[in-house]
Coordinates of N, CA and C in Angstrom, one line a residue:
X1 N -5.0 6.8 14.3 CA -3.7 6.5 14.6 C -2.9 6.2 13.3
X2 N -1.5 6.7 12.9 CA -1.0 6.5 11.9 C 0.0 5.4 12.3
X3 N 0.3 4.1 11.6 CA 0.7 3.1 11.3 C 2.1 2.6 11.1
X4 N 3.0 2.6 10.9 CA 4.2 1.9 9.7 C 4.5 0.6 9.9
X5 N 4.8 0.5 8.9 CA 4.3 -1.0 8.3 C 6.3 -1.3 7.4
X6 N 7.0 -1.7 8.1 CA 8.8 -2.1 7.4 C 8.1 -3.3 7.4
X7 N 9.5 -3.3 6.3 CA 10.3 -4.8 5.8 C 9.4 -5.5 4.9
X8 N 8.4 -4.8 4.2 CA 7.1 -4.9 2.9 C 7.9 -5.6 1.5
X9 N 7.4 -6.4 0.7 CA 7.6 -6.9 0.0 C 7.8 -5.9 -1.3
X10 N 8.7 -5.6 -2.1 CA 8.6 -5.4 -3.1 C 6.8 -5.2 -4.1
X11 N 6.3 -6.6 -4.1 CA 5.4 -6.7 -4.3 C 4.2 -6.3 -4.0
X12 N 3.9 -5.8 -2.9 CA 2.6 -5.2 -1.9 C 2.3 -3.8 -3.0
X13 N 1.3 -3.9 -2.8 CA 0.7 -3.0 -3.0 C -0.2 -2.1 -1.9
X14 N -1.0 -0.8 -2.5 CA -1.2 0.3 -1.0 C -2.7 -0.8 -1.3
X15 N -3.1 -1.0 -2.4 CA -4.5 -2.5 -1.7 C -4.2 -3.1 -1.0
X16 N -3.4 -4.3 -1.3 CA -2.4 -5.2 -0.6 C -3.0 -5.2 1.1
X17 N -1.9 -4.1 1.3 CA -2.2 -3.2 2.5 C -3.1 -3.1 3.2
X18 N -3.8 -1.9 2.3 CA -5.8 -1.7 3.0 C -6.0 -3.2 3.5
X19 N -5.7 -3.9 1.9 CA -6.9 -5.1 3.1 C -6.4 -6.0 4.6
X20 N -4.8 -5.8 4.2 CA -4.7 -6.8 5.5 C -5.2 -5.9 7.0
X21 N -4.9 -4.3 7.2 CA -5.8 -3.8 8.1 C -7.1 -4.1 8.0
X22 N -8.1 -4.0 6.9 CA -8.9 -3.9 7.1 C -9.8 -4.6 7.7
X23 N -8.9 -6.0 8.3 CA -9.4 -6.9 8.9 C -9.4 -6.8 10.2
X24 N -9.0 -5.4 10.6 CA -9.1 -5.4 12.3 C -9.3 -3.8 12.2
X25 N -10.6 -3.3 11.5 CA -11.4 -1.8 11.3 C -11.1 -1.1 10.2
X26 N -11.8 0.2 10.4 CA -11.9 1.1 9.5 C -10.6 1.7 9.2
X27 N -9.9 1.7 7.7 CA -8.9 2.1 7.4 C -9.0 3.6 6.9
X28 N -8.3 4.4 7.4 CA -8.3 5.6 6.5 C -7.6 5.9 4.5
X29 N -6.2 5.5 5.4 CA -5.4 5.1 4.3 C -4.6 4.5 4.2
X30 N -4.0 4.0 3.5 CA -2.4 3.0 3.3 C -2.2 3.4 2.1
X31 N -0.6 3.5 2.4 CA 0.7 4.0 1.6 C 1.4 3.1 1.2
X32 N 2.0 2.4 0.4 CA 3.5 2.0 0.1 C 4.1 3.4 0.0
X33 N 5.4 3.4 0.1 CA 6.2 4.5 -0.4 C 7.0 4.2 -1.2
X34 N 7.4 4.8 -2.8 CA 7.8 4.8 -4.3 C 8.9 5.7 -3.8
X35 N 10.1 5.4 -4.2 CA 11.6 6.0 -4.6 C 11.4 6.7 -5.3
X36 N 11.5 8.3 -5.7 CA 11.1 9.4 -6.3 C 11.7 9.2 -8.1
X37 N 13.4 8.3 -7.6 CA 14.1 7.9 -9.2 C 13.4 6.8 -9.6
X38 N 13.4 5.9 -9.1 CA 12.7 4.6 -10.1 C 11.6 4.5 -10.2
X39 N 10.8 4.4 -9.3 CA 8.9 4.2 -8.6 C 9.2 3.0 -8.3
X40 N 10.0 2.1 -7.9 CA 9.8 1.0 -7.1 C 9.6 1.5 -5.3
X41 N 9.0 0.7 -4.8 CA 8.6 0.4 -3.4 C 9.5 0.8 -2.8
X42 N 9.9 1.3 -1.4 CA 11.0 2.0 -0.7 C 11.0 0.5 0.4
X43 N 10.3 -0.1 0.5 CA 9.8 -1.8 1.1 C 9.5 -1.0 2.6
X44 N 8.6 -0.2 2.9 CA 8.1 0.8 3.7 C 6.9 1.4 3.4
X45 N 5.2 1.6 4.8 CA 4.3 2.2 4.1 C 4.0 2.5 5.1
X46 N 2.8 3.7 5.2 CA 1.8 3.7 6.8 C 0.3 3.5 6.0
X47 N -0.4 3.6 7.0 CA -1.9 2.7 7.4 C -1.8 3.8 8.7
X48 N -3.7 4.6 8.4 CA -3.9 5.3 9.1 C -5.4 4.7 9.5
X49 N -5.5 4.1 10.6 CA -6.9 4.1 11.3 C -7.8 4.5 11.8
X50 N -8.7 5.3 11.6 CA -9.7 5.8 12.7 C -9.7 6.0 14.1
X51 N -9.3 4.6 14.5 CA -9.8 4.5 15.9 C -8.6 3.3 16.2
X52 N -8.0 4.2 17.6 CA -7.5 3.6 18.5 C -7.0 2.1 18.5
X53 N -8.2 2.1 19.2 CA -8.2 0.6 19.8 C -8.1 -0.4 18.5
X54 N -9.0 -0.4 17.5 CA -8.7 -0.9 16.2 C -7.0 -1.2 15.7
X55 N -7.0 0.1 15.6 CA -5.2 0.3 15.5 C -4.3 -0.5 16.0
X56 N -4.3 -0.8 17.5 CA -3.5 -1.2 18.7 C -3.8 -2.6 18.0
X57 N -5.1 -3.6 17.9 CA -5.3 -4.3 17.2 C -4.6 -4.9 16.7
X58 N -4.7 -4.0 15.2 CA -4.1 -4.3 13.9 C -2.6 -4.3 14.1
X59 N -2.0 -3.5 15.0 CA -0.4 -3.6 15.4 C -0.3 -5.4 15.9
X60 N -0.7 -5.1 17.1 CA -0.8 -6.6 17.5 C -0.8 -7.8 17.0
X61 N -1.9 -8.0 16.0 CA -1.5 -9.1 15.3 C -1.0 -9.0 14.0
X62 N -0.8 -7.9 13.4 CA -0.3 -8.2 11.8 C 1.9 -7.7 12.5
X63 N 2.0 -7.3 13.6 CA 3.7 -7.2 13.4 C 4.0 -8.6 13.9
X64 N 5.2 -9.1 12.9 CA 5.6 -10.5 12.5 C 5.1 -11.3 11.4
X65 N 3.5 -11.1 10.9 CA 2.6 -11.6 9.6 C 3.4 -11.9 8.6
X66 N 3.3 -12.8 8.2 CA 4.3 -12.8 6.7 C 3.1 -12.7 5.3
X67 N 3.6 -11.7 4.7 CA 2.8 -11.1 3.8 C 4.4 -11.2 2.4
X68 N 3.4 -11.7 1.1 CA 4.6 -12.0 0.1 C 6.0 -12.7 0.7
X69 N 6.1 -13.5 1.7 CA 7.5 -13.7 1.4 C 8.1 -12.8 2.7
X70 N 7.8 -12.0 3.2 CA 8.2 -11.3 4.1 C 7.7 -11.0 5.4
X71 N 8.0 -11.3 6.8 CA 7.2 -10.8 7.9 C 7.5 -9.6 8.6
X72 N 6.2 -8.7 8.7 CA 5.9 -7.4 8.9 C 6.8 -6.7 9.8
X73 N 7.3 -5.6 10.1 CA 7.6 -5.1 11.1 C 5.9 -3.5 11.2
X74 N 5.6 -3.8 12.1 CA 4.3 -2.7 12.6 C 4.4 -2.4 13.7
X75 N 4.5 -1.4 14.0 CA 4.3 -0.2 14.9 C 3.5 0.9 14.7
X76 N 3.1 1.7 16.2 CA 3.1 2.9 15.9 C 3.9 3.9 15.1
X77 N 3.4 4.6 14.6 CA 4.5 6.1 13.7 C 5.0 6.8 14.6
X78 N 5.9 7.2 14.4 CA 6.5 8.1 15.0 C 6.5 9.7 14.8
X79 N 6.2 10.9 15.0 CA 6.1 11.9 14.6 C 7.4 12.0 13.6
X80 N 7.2 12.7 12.6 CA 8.1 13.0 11.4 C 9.1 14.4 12.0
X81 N 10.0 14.2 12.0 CA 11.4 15.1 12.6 C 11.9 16.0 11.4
X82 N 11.9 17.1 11.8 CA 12.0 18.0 11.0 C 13.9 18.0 10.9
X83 N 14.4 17.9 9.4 CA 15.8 17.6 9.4 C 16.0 18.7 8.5
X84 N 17.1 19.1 8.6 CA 17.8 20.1 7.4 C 18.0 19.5 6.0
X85 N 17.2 20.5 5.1 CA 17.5 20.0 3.9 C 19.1 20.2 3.5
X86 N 18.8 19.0 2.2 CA 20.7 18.9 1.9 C 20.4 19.1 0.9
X87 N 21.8 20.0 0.1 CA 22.1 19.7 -1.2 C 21.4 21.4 -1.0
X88 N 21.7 21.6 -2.4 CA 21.1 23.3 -3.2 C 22.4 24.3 -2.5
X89 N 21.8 25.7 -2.6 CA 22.6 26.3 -2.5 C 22.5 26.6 -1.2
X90 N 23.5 26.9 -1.0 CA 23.8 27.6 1.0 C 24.5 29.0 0.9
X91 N 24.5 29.6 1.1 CA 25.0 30.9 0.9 C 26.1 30.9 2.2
X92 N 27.0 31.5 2.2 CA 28.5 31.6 2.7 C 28.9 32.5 2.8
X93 N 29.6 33.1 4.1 CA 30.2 34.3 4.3 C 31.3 34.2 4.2
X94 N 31.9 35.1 3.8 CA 34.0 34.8 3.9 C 34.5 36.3 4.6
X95 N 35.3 35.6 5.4 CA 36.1 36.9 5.8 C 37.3 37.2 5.0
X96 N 37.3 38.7 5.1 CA 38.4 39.2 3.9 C 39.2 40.1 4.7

């Protein structure tokens, strides 16, 4: 089950992270996610677990946790929505 994990401290790291799941199963992976201009923290990550039930778990007690200074927002992920890229070129018809 993939994870998200808002409202993350600046500070956290994707260790950080692992470990606070890893206290309720087997972690796959955890993310912070890095702003592509700076590499600071986006203060947003996912945590992907194995198993279910673990997961449901780990939601359970770590959304509201205060971790650095900050308490969690955790949930399920949500499937990723396919959006129109912006910006670059678009090609344009004109009537003449």
């Amino acid at each position: 089950m993939n994870i998200f994990v808002g409202n993350v401290s600046r500070n956290v790291s994707d260790t950080d992270l692992r470990s606070a799941f890893e206290q309720y199963g087997t972690v796959q992976s955890a993310v912070i996610l890095l702003d592509r201009d700076t590499g600071e923290s986006r203060g947003f990550g996912f945590v992907e677990m194995a198993d279910d039930e673990e997961a449901k778990n780990a939601i359970q007690n770590l959304d509201g946790f205060e971790m650095n200074g900050r308490k969690l927002n955790v949930n399920e992920a949500r499937p990723r929505e396919e959006r129109p890229r912006q910006g670059g070129f678009q090609k344009r018809r004109f009537n003449r």
